[in-house]
CSV table of C-alpha atoms in Angstrom, one decimal:
chain,number,residue,atom,x,y,z
A,24,UNK,CA,104.6,94.7,111.8
A,25,UNK,CA,101.4,95.0,109.8
A,26,UNK,CA,100.1,91.7,108.6
A,27,UNK,CA,100.4,91.5,104.8
A,28,UNK,CA,98.6,89.5,102.1
A,29,UNK,CA,101.6,88.9,99.9
A,30,UNK,CA,102.6,85.3,99.4
A,31,UNK,CA,105.7,85.8,101.6
A,32,UNK,CA,106.0,87.6,104.9
A,33,UNK,CA,109.4,89.1,104.6
A,34,UNK,CA,112.2,89.8,102.0
A,35,UNK,CA,115.9,90.5,102.7
A,36,UNK,CA,118.3,92.1,100.3
A,37,UNK,CA,122.0,92.9,100.4
A,38,UNK,CA,123.2,96.4,99.8
A,39,UNK,CA,126.4,95.1,98.3
A,40,UNK,CA,125.3,92.3,96.0
A,41,UNK,CA,122.7,90.6,93.8
A,42,UNK,CA,120.7,88.6,96.3
A,43,UNK,CA,117.2,88.4,97.6
A,44,UNK,CA,115.8,86.0,100.1
A,45,UNK,CA,112.0,85.7,100.4
A,46,UNK,CA,110.6,84.0,103.5
A,47,UNK,CA,107.3,82.3,104.3
A,48,UNK,CA,107.3,80.1,107.4
A,49,UNK,CA,110.1,77.6,107.1
A,50,UNK,CA,110.2,77.8,103.3
A,51,UNK,CA,111.7,80.5,101.1
A,52,UNK,CA,113.0,81.5,97.7
A,53,UNK,CA,116.6,82.6,97.1
A,54,UNK,CA,116.9,84.8,94.0
A,55,UNK,CA,120.3,85.3,92.4
A,56,UNK,CA,121.6,86.2,88.9
A,57,UNK,CA,122.0,82.5,88.1
A,58,UNK,CA,118.4,81.7,88.9
A,59,UNK,CA,116.0,81.2,91.8
A,60,UNK,CA,116.1,78.3,94.3
A,61,UNK,CA,113.1,77.3,96.5
A,62,UNK,CA,112.7,75.1,99.5
A,63,UNK,CA,113.3,75.1,103.2
A,64,UNK,CA,115.3,78.2,104.3
A,65,UNK,CA,118.0,76.2,106.1
A,66,UNK,CA,118.6,74.2,102.9
A,67,UNK,CA,118.8,77.4,100.8
A,68,UNK,CA,121.4,78.7,103.2
A,69,UNK,CA,122.6,76.3,105.9
A,70,UNK,CA,123.7,79.3,108.0
A,71,UNK,CA,120.0,79.9,108.9
A,72,UNK,CA,119.7,76.5,110.5
A,73,UNK,CA,120.5,77.9,114.0
A,74,UNK,CA,117.4,80.2,114.2
A,75,UNK,CA,115.1,79.4,117.1
A,76,UNK,CA,112.0,77.4,116.4
A,77,UNK,CA,109.6,80.3,117.0
A,78,UNK,CA,111.1,82.4,114.3
A,79,UNK,CA,111.7,79.5,111.9
A,80,UNK,CA,108.0,78.7,112.1
A,81,UNK,CA,106.9,82.2,111.2
A,82,UNK,CA,108.4,85.7,111.1
A,83,UNK,CA,106.3,88.8,110.3
A,84,UNK,CA,109.2,90.9,109.1
A,85,UNK,CA,112.9,91.0,108.7
A,86,UNK,CA,115.6,93.7,108.6
A,87,UNK,CA,119.2,93.5,107.3
A,88,UNK,CA,121.6,94.9,109.8
A,89,UNK,CA,125.2,96.0,109.2
A,90,UNK,CA,127.8,93.3,109.1
A,91,UNK,CA,129.8,92.3,112.1
A,92,UNK,CA,133.4,91.3,111.5
A,93,UNK,CA,132.4,90.2,108.0
A,94,UNK,CA,129.4,88.2,109.2
A,95,UNK,CA,125.9,89.0,108.0
A,96,UNK,CA,123.3,90.0,110.6
A,97,UNK,CA,119.5,90.2,110.5
A,98,UNK,CA,116.6,90.9,112.8
A,99,UNK,CA,113.5,88.7,112.6
A,100,UNK,CA,110.2,90.0,114.1
A,101,UNK,CA,107.2,88.1,115.5
A,102,UNK,CA,104.6,89.9,117.6
A,103,UNK,CA,106.2,92.1,120.3
A,104,UNK,CA,109.5,90.3,120.1
A,105,UNK,CA,112.5,89.9,117.8
A,106,UNK,CA,115.5,87.7,117.2
A,107,UNK,CA,118.9,89.2,116.5
A,108,UNK,CA,120.7,86.7,114.3
A,109,UNK,CA,124.3,86.4,113.2
A,110,UNK,CA,124.5,84.2,110.2
A,111,UNK,CA,127.9,82.7,111.2
A,112,UNK,CA,127.5,82.7,115.0
A,113,UNK,CA,123.8,82.0,115.5
A,114,UNK,CA,121.3,83.8,117.7
A,115,UNK,CA,122.8,86.9,119.3
A,116,UNK,CA,119.7,87.9,121.3
A,117,UNK,CA,116.0,87.3,121.6
A,118,UNK,CA,114.1,90.0,123.3
A,119,UNK,CA,111.1,92.5,123.0
A,120,UNK,CA,111.8,94.8,120.1
A,121,UNK,CA,111.5,97.7,122.6
A,122,UNK,CA,114.9,96.7,124.1
A,123,UNK,CA,116.7,97.5,120.8
A,124,UNK,CA,118.7,100.7,121.1
A,125,UNK,CA,116.3,103.6,121.5
A,126,UNK,CA,113.3,101.7,119.9
A,127,UNK,CA,111.4,101.5,123.1
A,128,UNK,CA,112.1,105.0,124.4
A,129,UNK,CA,112.2,107.3,121.3
A,130,UNK,CA,109.6,105.8,118.9
A,131,UNK,CA,106.4,107.9,118.8
A,132,UNK,CA,103.2,106.1,119.6
A,133,UNK,CA,102.2,106.0,116.0
A,134,UNK,CA,105.2,103.9,115.1
A,135,UNK,CA,104.9,101.3,117.8
A,136,UNK,CA,102.6,99.0,115.9
A,137,UNK,CA,101.4,98.3,112.4
A,138,UNK,CA,104.7,99.2,110.7
A,139,UNK,CA,104.6,98.6,107.0
A,140,UNK,CA,108.3,98.0,106.2
A,141,UNK,CA,111.8,98.4,107.6
A,142,UNK,CA,115.0,99.4,105.9
A,143,UNK,CA,118.5,99.9,107.4
A,144,UNK,CA,119.8,103.4,106.7
A,145,UNK,CA,123.3,104.8,106.4
A,146,UNK,CA,125.1,105.1,109.7
A,147,UNK,CA,125.2,108.4,111.6
A,148,UNK,CA,128.2,110.7,111.7
A,149,UNK,CA,129.4,109.0,114.9
A,150,UNK,CA,128.9,105.5,113.4
A,151,UNK,CA,125.6,104.7,115.1
A,152,UNK,CA,123.0,102.6,113.3
A,153,UNK,CA,119.9,104.2,111.8
A,154,UNK,CA,116.8,102.4,110.6
A,155,UNK,CA,114.0,103.7,108.4
A,156,UNK,CA,110.4,102.8,109.5
A,157,UNK,CA,107.7,103.1,106.8
A,158,UNK,CA,104.1,103.5,107.8
A,159,UNK,CA,101.3,104.8,105.6
A,160,UNK,CA,102.6,107.8,103.5
A,161,UNK,CA,105.4,108.6,105.9
A,162,UNK,CA,108.8,107.3,106.8
A,163,UNK,CA,110.6,107.9,110.1
A,164,UNK,CA,114.4,107.6,110.6
A,165,UNK,CA,115.5,106.3,114.0
A,166,UNK,CA,119.1,106.6,115.4
A,167,UNK,CA,119.7,103.7,117.7
A,168,UNK,CA,121.6,105.9,120.1
A,169,UNK,CA,120.1,109.4,119.9
A,170,UNK,CA,116.5,108.7,118.9
A,171,UNK,CA,114.3,110.1,116.1
A,172,UNK,CA,116.3,111.9,113.4
A,173,UNK,CA,113.5,112.9,111.0
A,174,UNK,CA,110.1,112.0,109.8
A,175,UNK,CA,109.2,112.7,106.1
A,176,UNK,CA,106.7,111.8,103.4
A,177,UNK,CA,107.7,108.7,101.5
A,178,UNK,CA,107.9,110.9,98.3
A,179,UNK,CA,110.6,113.0,100.1
A,180,UNK,CA,112.8,110.0,100.7
A,181,UNK,CA,114.2,108.6,104.0
A,182,UNK,CA,117.3,110.8,104.0
A,183,UNK,CA,117.7,114.6,103.8
A,184,UNK,CA,119.7,114.4,100.6
A,185,UNK,CA,120.3,112.0,97.7
A,186,UNK,CA,116.6,111.0,97.5
A,187,UNK,CA,115.3,113.0,94.5
A,188,UNK,CA,114.2,109.9,92.9
A,189,UNK,CA,111.5,109.1,95.5
A,190,UNK,CA,109.4,112.1,94.3
A,191,UNK,CA,108.8,110.1,91.1
A,192,UNK,CA,107.2,107.1,92.7
A,193,UNK,CA,104.0,105.9,91.0
A,194,UNK,CA,100.9,107.0,93.0
A,195,UNK,CA,100.2,103.5,94.4
A,196,UNK,CA,103.7,103.4,95.9
A,197,UNK,CA,103.5,106.6,97.8
A,198,UNK,CA,102.3,104.9,101.0
A,199,UNK,CA,101.2,101.6,102.6
A,200,UNK,CA,104.2,99.6,101.2
A,201,UNK,CA,104.4,95.9,102.0
A,202,UNK,CA,108.1,95.4,101.7
A,203,UNK,CA,111.3,97.5,101.1
A,204,UNK,CA,114.6,95.8,100.5
A,205,UNK,CA,118.1,96.8,99.4
A,206,UNK,CA,119.1,96.2,95.8
A,207,UNK,CA,122.6,96.3,94.3
A,208,UNK,CA,123.7,100.0,94.0
A,209,UNK,CA,124.3,101.8,90.8
A,210,UNK,CA,127.8,101.9,89.2
A,211,UNK,CA,128.4,105.3,90.8
A,212,UNK,CA,127.3,104.0,94.3
A,213,UNK,CA,123.8,105.5,94.3
A,214,UNK,CA,121.6,103.5,96.5
A,215,UNK,CA,118.8,101.4,95.0
A,216,UNK,CA,115.8,99.6,96.6
A,217,UNK,CA,113.1,97.2,95.8
A,218,UNK,CA,109.6,98.4,96.8
A,219,UNK,CA,106.8,95.9,96.9
A,220,UNK,CA,103.0,96.5,97.2
A,221,UNK,CA,100.7,93.6,96.7
A,222,UNK,CA,101.6,91.8,93.5
A,223,UNK,CA,103.6,94.7,92.0
A,224,UNK,CA,107.0,96.1,92.6
A,225,UNK,CA,109.2,99.1,91.8
A,226,UNK,CA,113.0,99.1,91.3
A,227,UNK,CA,114.0,102.6,92.6
A,228,UNK,CA,117.2,104.5,92.1
A,229,UNK,CA,117.3,106.9,95.0
A,230,UNK,CA,118.6,109.7,92.8
A,231,UNK,CA,117.3,109.0,89.3
A,232,UNK,CA,113.8,107.6,90.1
A,233,UNK,CA,112.0,104.5,89.0
A,234,UNK,CA,114.0,102.1,86.8
A,235,UNK,CA,111.3,99.5,86.4
A,236,UNK,CA,107.8,98.7,87.5
A,237,UNK,CA,105.7,95.6,87.4
A,238,UNK,CA,105.5,92.1,88.9
A,239,UNK,CA,108.7,91.4,90.9
A,240,UNK,CA,109.9,88.7,88.5
A,241,UNK,CA,109.2,90.9,85.5
A,242,UNK,CA,111.5,93.8,86.4
A,243,UNK,CA,114.3,92.6,84.1
A,244,UNK,CA,116.9,93.4,86.8
A,245,UNK,CA,118.8,90.3,86.2
A,246,UNK,CA,118.1,88.9,89.7
A,247,UNK,CA,114.4,88.5,90.3
A,248,UNK,CA,113.6,85.9,87.7
A,249,UNK,CA,111.3,82.8,87.7
A,250,UNK,CA,110.0,83.4,91.2
A,251,UNK,CA,108.0,80.4,92.6
A,252,UNK,CA,104.2,80.4,92.7
A,253,UNK,CA,104.0,81.3,96.4
A,254,UNK,CA,105.9,84.5,95.8
A,255,UNK,CA,103.6,85.5,93.0
A,256,UNK,CA,100.3,84.5,94.5
A,257,UNK,CA,98.9,86.6,97.3
A,258,UNK,CA,96.9,85.3,100.3
A,259,UNK,CA,93.3,86.0,100.7
A,260,UNK,CA,92.9,88.4,103.6
A,261,UNK,CA,91.5,87.1,106.9
A,262,UNK,CA,89.6,90.4,107.4
A,263,UNK,CA,85.9,90.0,106.6
A,264,UNK,CA,82.7,88.4,107.7
A,265,UNK,CA,82.6,84.8,108.9
A,266,UNK,CA,79.4,83.0,109.7
A,267,UNK,CA,78.5,79.7,111.3
A,268,UNK,CA,78.3,76.7,109.0
A,269,UNK,CA,74.5,76.2,108.8
A,270,UNK,CA,74.3,72.4,109.2
A,271,UNK,CA,76.7,72.6,112.2
A,272,UNK,CA,75.2,75.5,114.1
A,273,UNK,CA,72.3,73.7,115.8
A,274,UNK,CA,70.0,76.3,117.3
A,275,UNK,CA,72.5,79.1,117.4
A,276,UNK,CA,74.0,81.2,114.7
A,277,UNK,CA,77.1,83.5,115.0
A,278,UNK,CA,78.2,86.2,112.6
A,279,UNK,CA,81.8,87.3,113.3
A,280,UNK,CA,83.6,90.4,111.9
A,281,UNK,CA,87.4,90.1,111.8
A,282,UNK,CA,89.7,93.1,111.1
A,283,UNK,CA,93.3,92.1,111.5
A,284,UNK,CA,95.0,92.5,108.0
A,285,UNK,CA,94.5,94.5,104.8
A,286,UNK,CA,94.8,98.3,104.7
A,287,UNK,CA,94.8,100.1,108.1
A,288,UNK,CA,93.3,97.2,110.2
A,289,UNK,CA,92.0,98.0,113.6
A,290,UNK,CA,93.0,94.6,115.2
A,291,UNK,CA,89.4,94.1,116.3
A,292,UNK,CA,86.9,91.2,116.3
A,293,UNK,CA,83.2,91.7,116.9
A,294,UNK,CA,80.1,89.5,116.3
A,295,UNK,CA,76.4,88.9,116.8
A,296,UNK,CA,74.8,85.9,118.4
A,297,UNK,CA,71.3,84.7,117.2
A,298,UNK,CA,69.0,81.8,118.2
A,299,UNK,CA,66.5,80.0,116.1
A,300,UNK,CA,62.9,80.4,117.2
A,301,UNK,CA,59.6,78.8,115.9
A,302,UNK,CA,59.0,82.0,113.9
A,303,UNK,CA,62.6,82.6,112.6
A,304,UNK,CA,65.8,84.0,114.0
A,305,UNK,CA,66.0,86.1,117.2
A,306,UNK,CA,68.9,88.4,118.1
A,307,UNK,CA,70.5,87.4,121.5
A,308,UNK,CA,73.7,89.4,122.1
A,309,UNK,CA,76.8,91.1,120.5
A,310,UNK,CA,80.4,91.0,121.5
A,311,UNK,CA,83.5,93.1,120.9
A,312,UNK,CA,87.2,92.1,121.3
A,313,UNK,CA,90.0,94.6,120.7
A,314,UNK,CA,92.9,93.4,122.9
A,315,UNK,CA,93.7,90.5,120.7
A,316,UNK,CA,96.6,88.1,120.7
A,317,UNK,CA,97.2,87.0,117.1
A,318,UNK,CA,99.5,84.1,116.3
A,319,UNK,CA,100.1,83.8,112.5
A,320,UNK,CA,101.7,81.0,110.7
A,321,UNK,CA,102.0,80.3,107.0
A,322,UNK,CA,98.6,78.6,106.9
A,323,UNK,CA,96.7,79.7,110.0
A,324,UNK,CA,95.7,82.7,112.1
A,325,UNK,CA,94.9,82.0,115.7
A,326,UNK,CA,93.2,84.8,117.5
A,327,UNK,CA,92.6,84.8,121.3
A,328,UNK,CA,91.4,87.1,124.0
A,329,UNK,CA,90.2,86.9,127.6
A,330,UNK,CA,87.6,89.3,128.9
A,331,UNK,CA,85.5,89.7,125.8
A,332,UNK,CA,82.8,92.4,126.2
A,333,UNK,CA,79.2,91.5,125.6
A,334,UNK,CA,76.4,94.1,125.2
A,335,UNK,CA,73.9,92.0,127.2
A,336,UNK,CA,76.2,90.4,129.7
A,337,UNK,CA,76.8,87.0,128.1
A,338,UNK,CA,79.2,85.0,130.3
A,339,UNK,CA,81.2,83.6,127.3
A,340,UNK,CA,84.2,85.9,127.7
A,341,UNK,CA,87.0,83.6,126.4
A,342,UNK,CA,87.5,83.9,122.6
A,343,UNK,CA,89.4,81.6,120.3
A,344,UNK,CA,89.3,81.9,116.5
A,345,UNK,CA,91.3,79.7,114.2
A,346,UNK,CA,91.0,81.0,110.6
A,347,UNK,CA,92.8,79.5,107.6
A,348,UNK,CA,95.2,81.4,105.4
A,349,UNK,CA,94.6,80.3,101.8
A,350,UNK,CA,95.8,81.6,98.4
A,351,UNK,CA,93.5,84.2,96.8
A,352,UNK,CA,93.3,82.0,93.8
A,353,UNK,CA,92.3,78.9,95.7
A,354,UNK,CA,88.8,77.8,94.4
A,355,UNK,CA,88.0,76.4,97.9
A,356,UNK,CA,88.8,79.7,99.7
A,357,UNK,CA,85.1,80.3,100.4
A,358,UNK,CA,83.7,76.8,99.9
A,359,UNK,CA,81.9,74.7,102.4
A,360,UNK,CA,83.6,72.0,104.4
A,361,UNK,CA,83.8,70.2,107.7
A,362,UNK,CA,86.0,71.1,110.6
A,363,UNK,CA,87.1,70.0,114.0
A,364,UNK,CA,88.9,72.3,116.5
A,365,UNK,CA,91.7,72.9,114.0
A,366,UNK,CA,91.0,74.9,110.9
A,367,UNK,CA,91.6,72.8,107.7
A,368,UNK,CA,92.8,74.0,104.3
A,369,UNK,CA,89.3,74.0,102.7
A,370,UNK,CA,88.6,77.5,103.8
A,371,UNK,CA,86.7,76.7,107.0
A,372,UNK,CA,87.5,78.2,110.3
A,373,UNK,CA,86.7,77.6,114.0
A,374,UNK,CA,85.1,79.7,116.7
A,375,UNK,CA,85.3,78.9,120.3
A,376,UNK,CA,83.7,80.9,123.2
A,377,UNK,CA,83.7,79.8,126.8
A,378,UNK,CA,83.2,81.1,130.3
A,379,UNK,CA,81.4,80.3,133.6
A,380,UNK,CA,81.4,76.6,132.7
A,381,UNK,CA,79.6,77.1,129.4
A,382,UNK,CA,81.0,76.5,125.9
A,383,UNK,CA,80.1,77.5,122.3
A,384,UNK,CA,82.1,75.8,119.6
A,385,UNK,CA,81.2,76.2,116.0
A,386,UNK,CA,82.8,76.0,112.5
A,387,UNK,CA,82.8,79.1,110.4
A,388,UNK,CA,82.7,80.0,106.7
A,389,UNK,CA,83.9,83.2,105.3
A,390,UNK,CA,80.9,84.9,103.7
A,391,UNK,CA,82.4,88.2,102.5
A,392,UNK,CA,85.3,90.7,102.5
A,393,UNK,CA,83.1,93.5,104.0
A,394,UNK,CA,82.5,93.9,107.7
A,395,UNK,CA,79.0,95.2,107.2
A,396,UNK,CA,76.4,95.1,104.4
A,397,UNK,CA,73.8,97.8,103.8
A,398,UNK,CA,71.1,98.3,101.2
A,399,UNK,CA,70.9,101.6,99.3
A,400,UNK,CA,67.8,103.3,98.0
A,401,UNK,CA,68.4,106.4,95.9
A,402,UNK,CA,65.9,109.1,95.1
A,403,UNK,CA,66.5,112.3,93.0
A,404,UNK,CA,64.5,115.3,92.0
A,405,UNK,CA,63.3,115.2,88.4
A,406,UNK,CA,66.0,116.7,86.2
A,407,UNK,CA,68.7,116.6,88.9
A,408,UNK,CA,71.9,114.8,88.1
A,409,UNK,CA,72.4,111.7,90.2
A,410,UNK,CA,75.8,111.4,91.8
A,411,UNK,CA,78.0,108.8,90.1
A,412,UNK,CA,81.6,109.5,91.0
A,413,UNK,CA,84.0,112.0,92.5
A,414,UNK,CA,87.5,112.6,91.3
A,415,UNK,CA,89.8,113.5,94.2
A,416,UNK,CA,92.1,115.4,91.8
A,417,UNK,CA,89.4,117.9,91.0
A,418,UNK,CA,90.0,120.0,94.2
A,419,UNK,CA,93.0,121.1,96.3
A,420,UNK,CA,94.9,118.2,97.9
A,421,UNK,CA,98.3,117.5,99.3
A,422,UNK,CA,101.0,116.7,96.8
A,423,UNK,CA,101.5,113.2,98.2
A,424,UNK,CA,97.8,112.2,97.7
A,425,UNK,CA,97.2,110.2,94.6
A,426,UNK,CA,94.3,111.2,92.4
A,427,UNK,CA,91.5,108.6,92.5
A,428,UNK,CA,88.0,108.3,91.2
A,429,UNK,CA,85.6,107.3,94.0
A,430,UNK,CA,82.0,106.1,93.9
A,431,UNK,CA,79.7,105.8,96.8
A,432,UNK,CA,80.2,102.1,96.9
A,433,UNK,CA,84.0,102.3,96.6
A,434,UNK,CA,84.4,104.9,99.3
A,435,UNK,CA,82.4,102.9,101.8
A,436,UNK,CA,84.2,99.7,100.7
A,437,UNK,CA,87.4,101.3,102.0
A,438,UNK,CA,85.7,101.6,105.4
A,439,UNK,CA,84.7,97.9,105.3
A,440,UNK,CA,81.0,98.6,104.4
A,441,UNK,CA,79.5,96.9,101.3
A,442,UNK,CA,76.7,98.9,99.7
A,443,UNK,CA,74.1,97.0,97.7
A,444,UNK,CA,71.9,99.1,95.4
A,445,UNK,CA,68.2,98.0,95.7
A,446,UNK,CA,67.3,98.9,92.1
A,447,UNK,CA,66.7,101.9,89.9
A,448,UNK,CA,66.9,105.5,91.0
A,449,UNK,CA,63.5,106.8,92.2
A,450,UNK,CA,62.5,110.0,90.4
A,451,UNK,CA,60.6,112.6,92.5
A,452,UNK,CA,58.5,115.0,90.4
A,453,UNK,CA,59.8,118.6,90.7
A,454,UNK,CA,57.1,120.5,92.6
A,455,UNK,CA,56.0,124.1,92.0
A,456,UNK,CA,53.8,126.6,93.7
A,457,UNK,CA,52.6,126.3,97.3
A,458,UNK,CA,55.3,124.9,99.6
A,459,UNK,CA,52.5,122.9,101.2
A,460,UNK,CA,52.4,120.8,98.1
A,461,UNK,CA,56.0,119.9,98.3
A,462,UNK,CA,57.2,116.5,99.4
A,463,UNK,CA,57.9,116.5,103.2
A,464,UNK,CA,61.6,116.3,102.7
A,465,UNK,CA,61.7,119.5,100.6
A,466,UNK,CA,59.7,121.7,103.1
A,467,UNK,CA,62.2,124.3,104.5
A,468,UNK,CA,63.2,127.9,104.7
A,469,UNK,CA,64.4,129.7,101.6
A,470,UNK,CA,68.1,130.3,101.0
A,471,UNK,CA,69.4,133.9,100.4
A,472,UNK,CA,69.0,133.4,96.7
A,473,UNK,CA,65.4,132.5,97.1
A,474,UNK,CA,65.7,128.7,96.6
A,475,UNK,CA,64.3,126.2,99.0
A,476,UNK,CA,66.8,124.6,101.3
A,477,UNK,CA,65.7,120.9,101.5
A,478,UNK,CA,65.3,119.2,104.8
A,479,UNK,CA,64.6,115.6,105.8
A,480,UNK,CA,64.9,112.5,103.6
A,481,UNK,CA,65.5,114.5,100.4
A,482,UNK,CA,68.3,116.7,101.7
A,483,UNK,CA,71.2,116.9,99.3
A,484,UNK,CA,69.3,115.4,96.4
A,485,UNK,CA,70.4,118.2,94.1
A,486,UNK,CA,74.1,117.3,94.5
A,487,UNK,CA,74.1,113.8,95.8
A,488,UNK,CA,71.0,111.5,95.6
A,489,UNK,CA,69.4,111.2,99.0
A,490,UNK,CA,69.7,107.7,100.4
A,491,UNK,CA,67.7,105.5,102.7
A,492,UNK,CA,69.8,102.9,104.4
A,493,UNK,CA,67.9,99.9,105.8
A,494,UNK,CA,69.1,97.0,107.8
A,495,UNK,CA,70.0,93.9,105.9
A,496,UNK,CA,67.0,91.4,106.0
A,497,UNK,CA,67.1,89.1,109.0
A,498,UNK,CA,70.5,90.5,110.2
A,499,UNK,CA,71.5,93.4,112.4
A,500,UNK,CA,74.2,94.3,109.9
A,501,UNK,CA,74.3,98.0,110.9
A,502,UNK,CA,74.4,97.5,114.7
A,503,UNK,CA,77.0,99.9,116.1
A,504,UNK,CA,78.2,101.0,112.7
A,505,UNK,CA,78.4,104.5,111.7
A,506,UNK,CA,76.3,104.6,108.6
A,507,UNK,CA,74.3,106.9,106.4
A,508,UNK,CA,71.2,107.8,108.2
A,509,UNK,CA,67.9,108.7,106.5
A,510,UNK,CA,67.9,112.4,105.6
A,511,UNK,CA,71.7,112.9,105.7
A,512,UNK,CA,74.1,113.3,102.8
A,513,UNK,CA,76.3,110.3,102.6
A,514,UNK,CA,79.3,112.6,102.5
A,515,UNK,CA,78.9,115.5,104.8
A,516,UNK,CA,80.3,118.7,103.4
A,517,UNK,CA,80.0,117.5,99.8
A,518,UNK,CA,83.2,115.5,99.8
A,519,UNK,CA,83.9,111.7,100.1
A,520,UNK,CA,85.9,110.3,102.9
A,521,UNK,CA,89.6,110.1,102.0
A,522,UNK,CA,92.5,108.1,103.4
A,523,UNK,CA,92.5,108.0,107.2
A,524,UNK,CA,89.1,109.8,107.2
A,525,UNK,CA,87.7,106.7,105.5
A,526,UNK,CA,89.5,104.5,108.0
A,527,UNK,CA,87.9,106.2,110.9
A,528,UNK,CA,84.5,104.8,109.7
A,529,UNK,CA,85.8,101.4,110.6
A,530,UNK,CA,86.1,102.1,114.3
A,531,UNK,CA,82.6,101.0,115.1
A,532,UNK,CA,82.7,97.3,115.8
A,533,UNK,CA,80.8,98.3,119.0
A,534,UNK,CA,77.9,96.0,119.9
């Protein structure tokens, strides 16, 4: 399952009643028409007391299964394993999720990790179970006996019929959903679901469309009322840049880039190691780790890997990161603090590197949400319009793509790159006459219409201001990152990166 920043990690609904159960670690919230109760899950419903310790501590997702002899059944997921739980009889099975029906043999590679949400579908004609797997803008239906039944756009609905209402989903809910749960059906039996993304939710009638939209406890559905704070307050994402606490770092400084949650994470950690010198700070080495083991609880992410790759052969190949999970509204989320080998709730994390009898242990502070930071200098020909924004709806696009307004900064922010403008736009006087008098970047051959085709640093300045990207002072913030190079348009072909194209820019943690 994809790691989410909502205040709860899973939600279960019942297709035959007014009931929602939100889970976060050992605590939860039970929403019913009479009100909402909060507390330990086994107190909210004693039938959950028999779950095994691993899944009581934390579950990344949950799925309501069909009842068995009148007893409720659910699947709870954590990492590569799951627990099949009968609410009256206890644990039925604990196993890798690949051992469930045809999950391990029939699922395409793209649906074997980073699943957004799960929803149990109607049984097949022969009574076999079917499950809907949501990922990005698509949903796949899997028959537990025969394999993949279909794959469609979310706006087309999970089933081949009875899903006309899915076409009316708001643009933000047409992909990358956080949770999908059953809601009580309509009076005529039409299926209804609760769709959650971030702090917003949609109550969807599969035939008629959206019935309500807003915060989950503001849908006026008679069930989701007075949700507790933890259900309404999202977590701050762990993804971002973490840096050694200055007073604790001694002679070495480490900058770590973590990408494990948020939209389209790559489950990768990379970083740079520096040493203090009499004249300042000197770069030493860079590492990359992309075969991570992540253990998440309600308050802590523990990331480990053996065999970390270093650019210059550093022997510290055993990585341990302990990073706190705190509420996005916590004023101490990015504040200073002290730390030992366990992360503490003041926003401070811990980095450990070891190997060949050597150790490096340092506390970390989160210094930003971006993986990289670059400085932007813009120059434009006199009289030329400087690029400000691009509306994706202005050109042809697939029907499921929502229209957005992108700026240079917002497009690169989606790829984990923060762009900082250095100041005003530099204006280049428009030259005339002898090409020898033109600025070097404008010297080039003429186009078929007789105009000059710019080259070099000013290329593209008539449509998009030319940019000069420089390294952030005293840091190798662009090392290994695909970035705008001097003399190149920031968006080749004239269009900004969209969707997965923007995500591909994040694949360069490489040292």
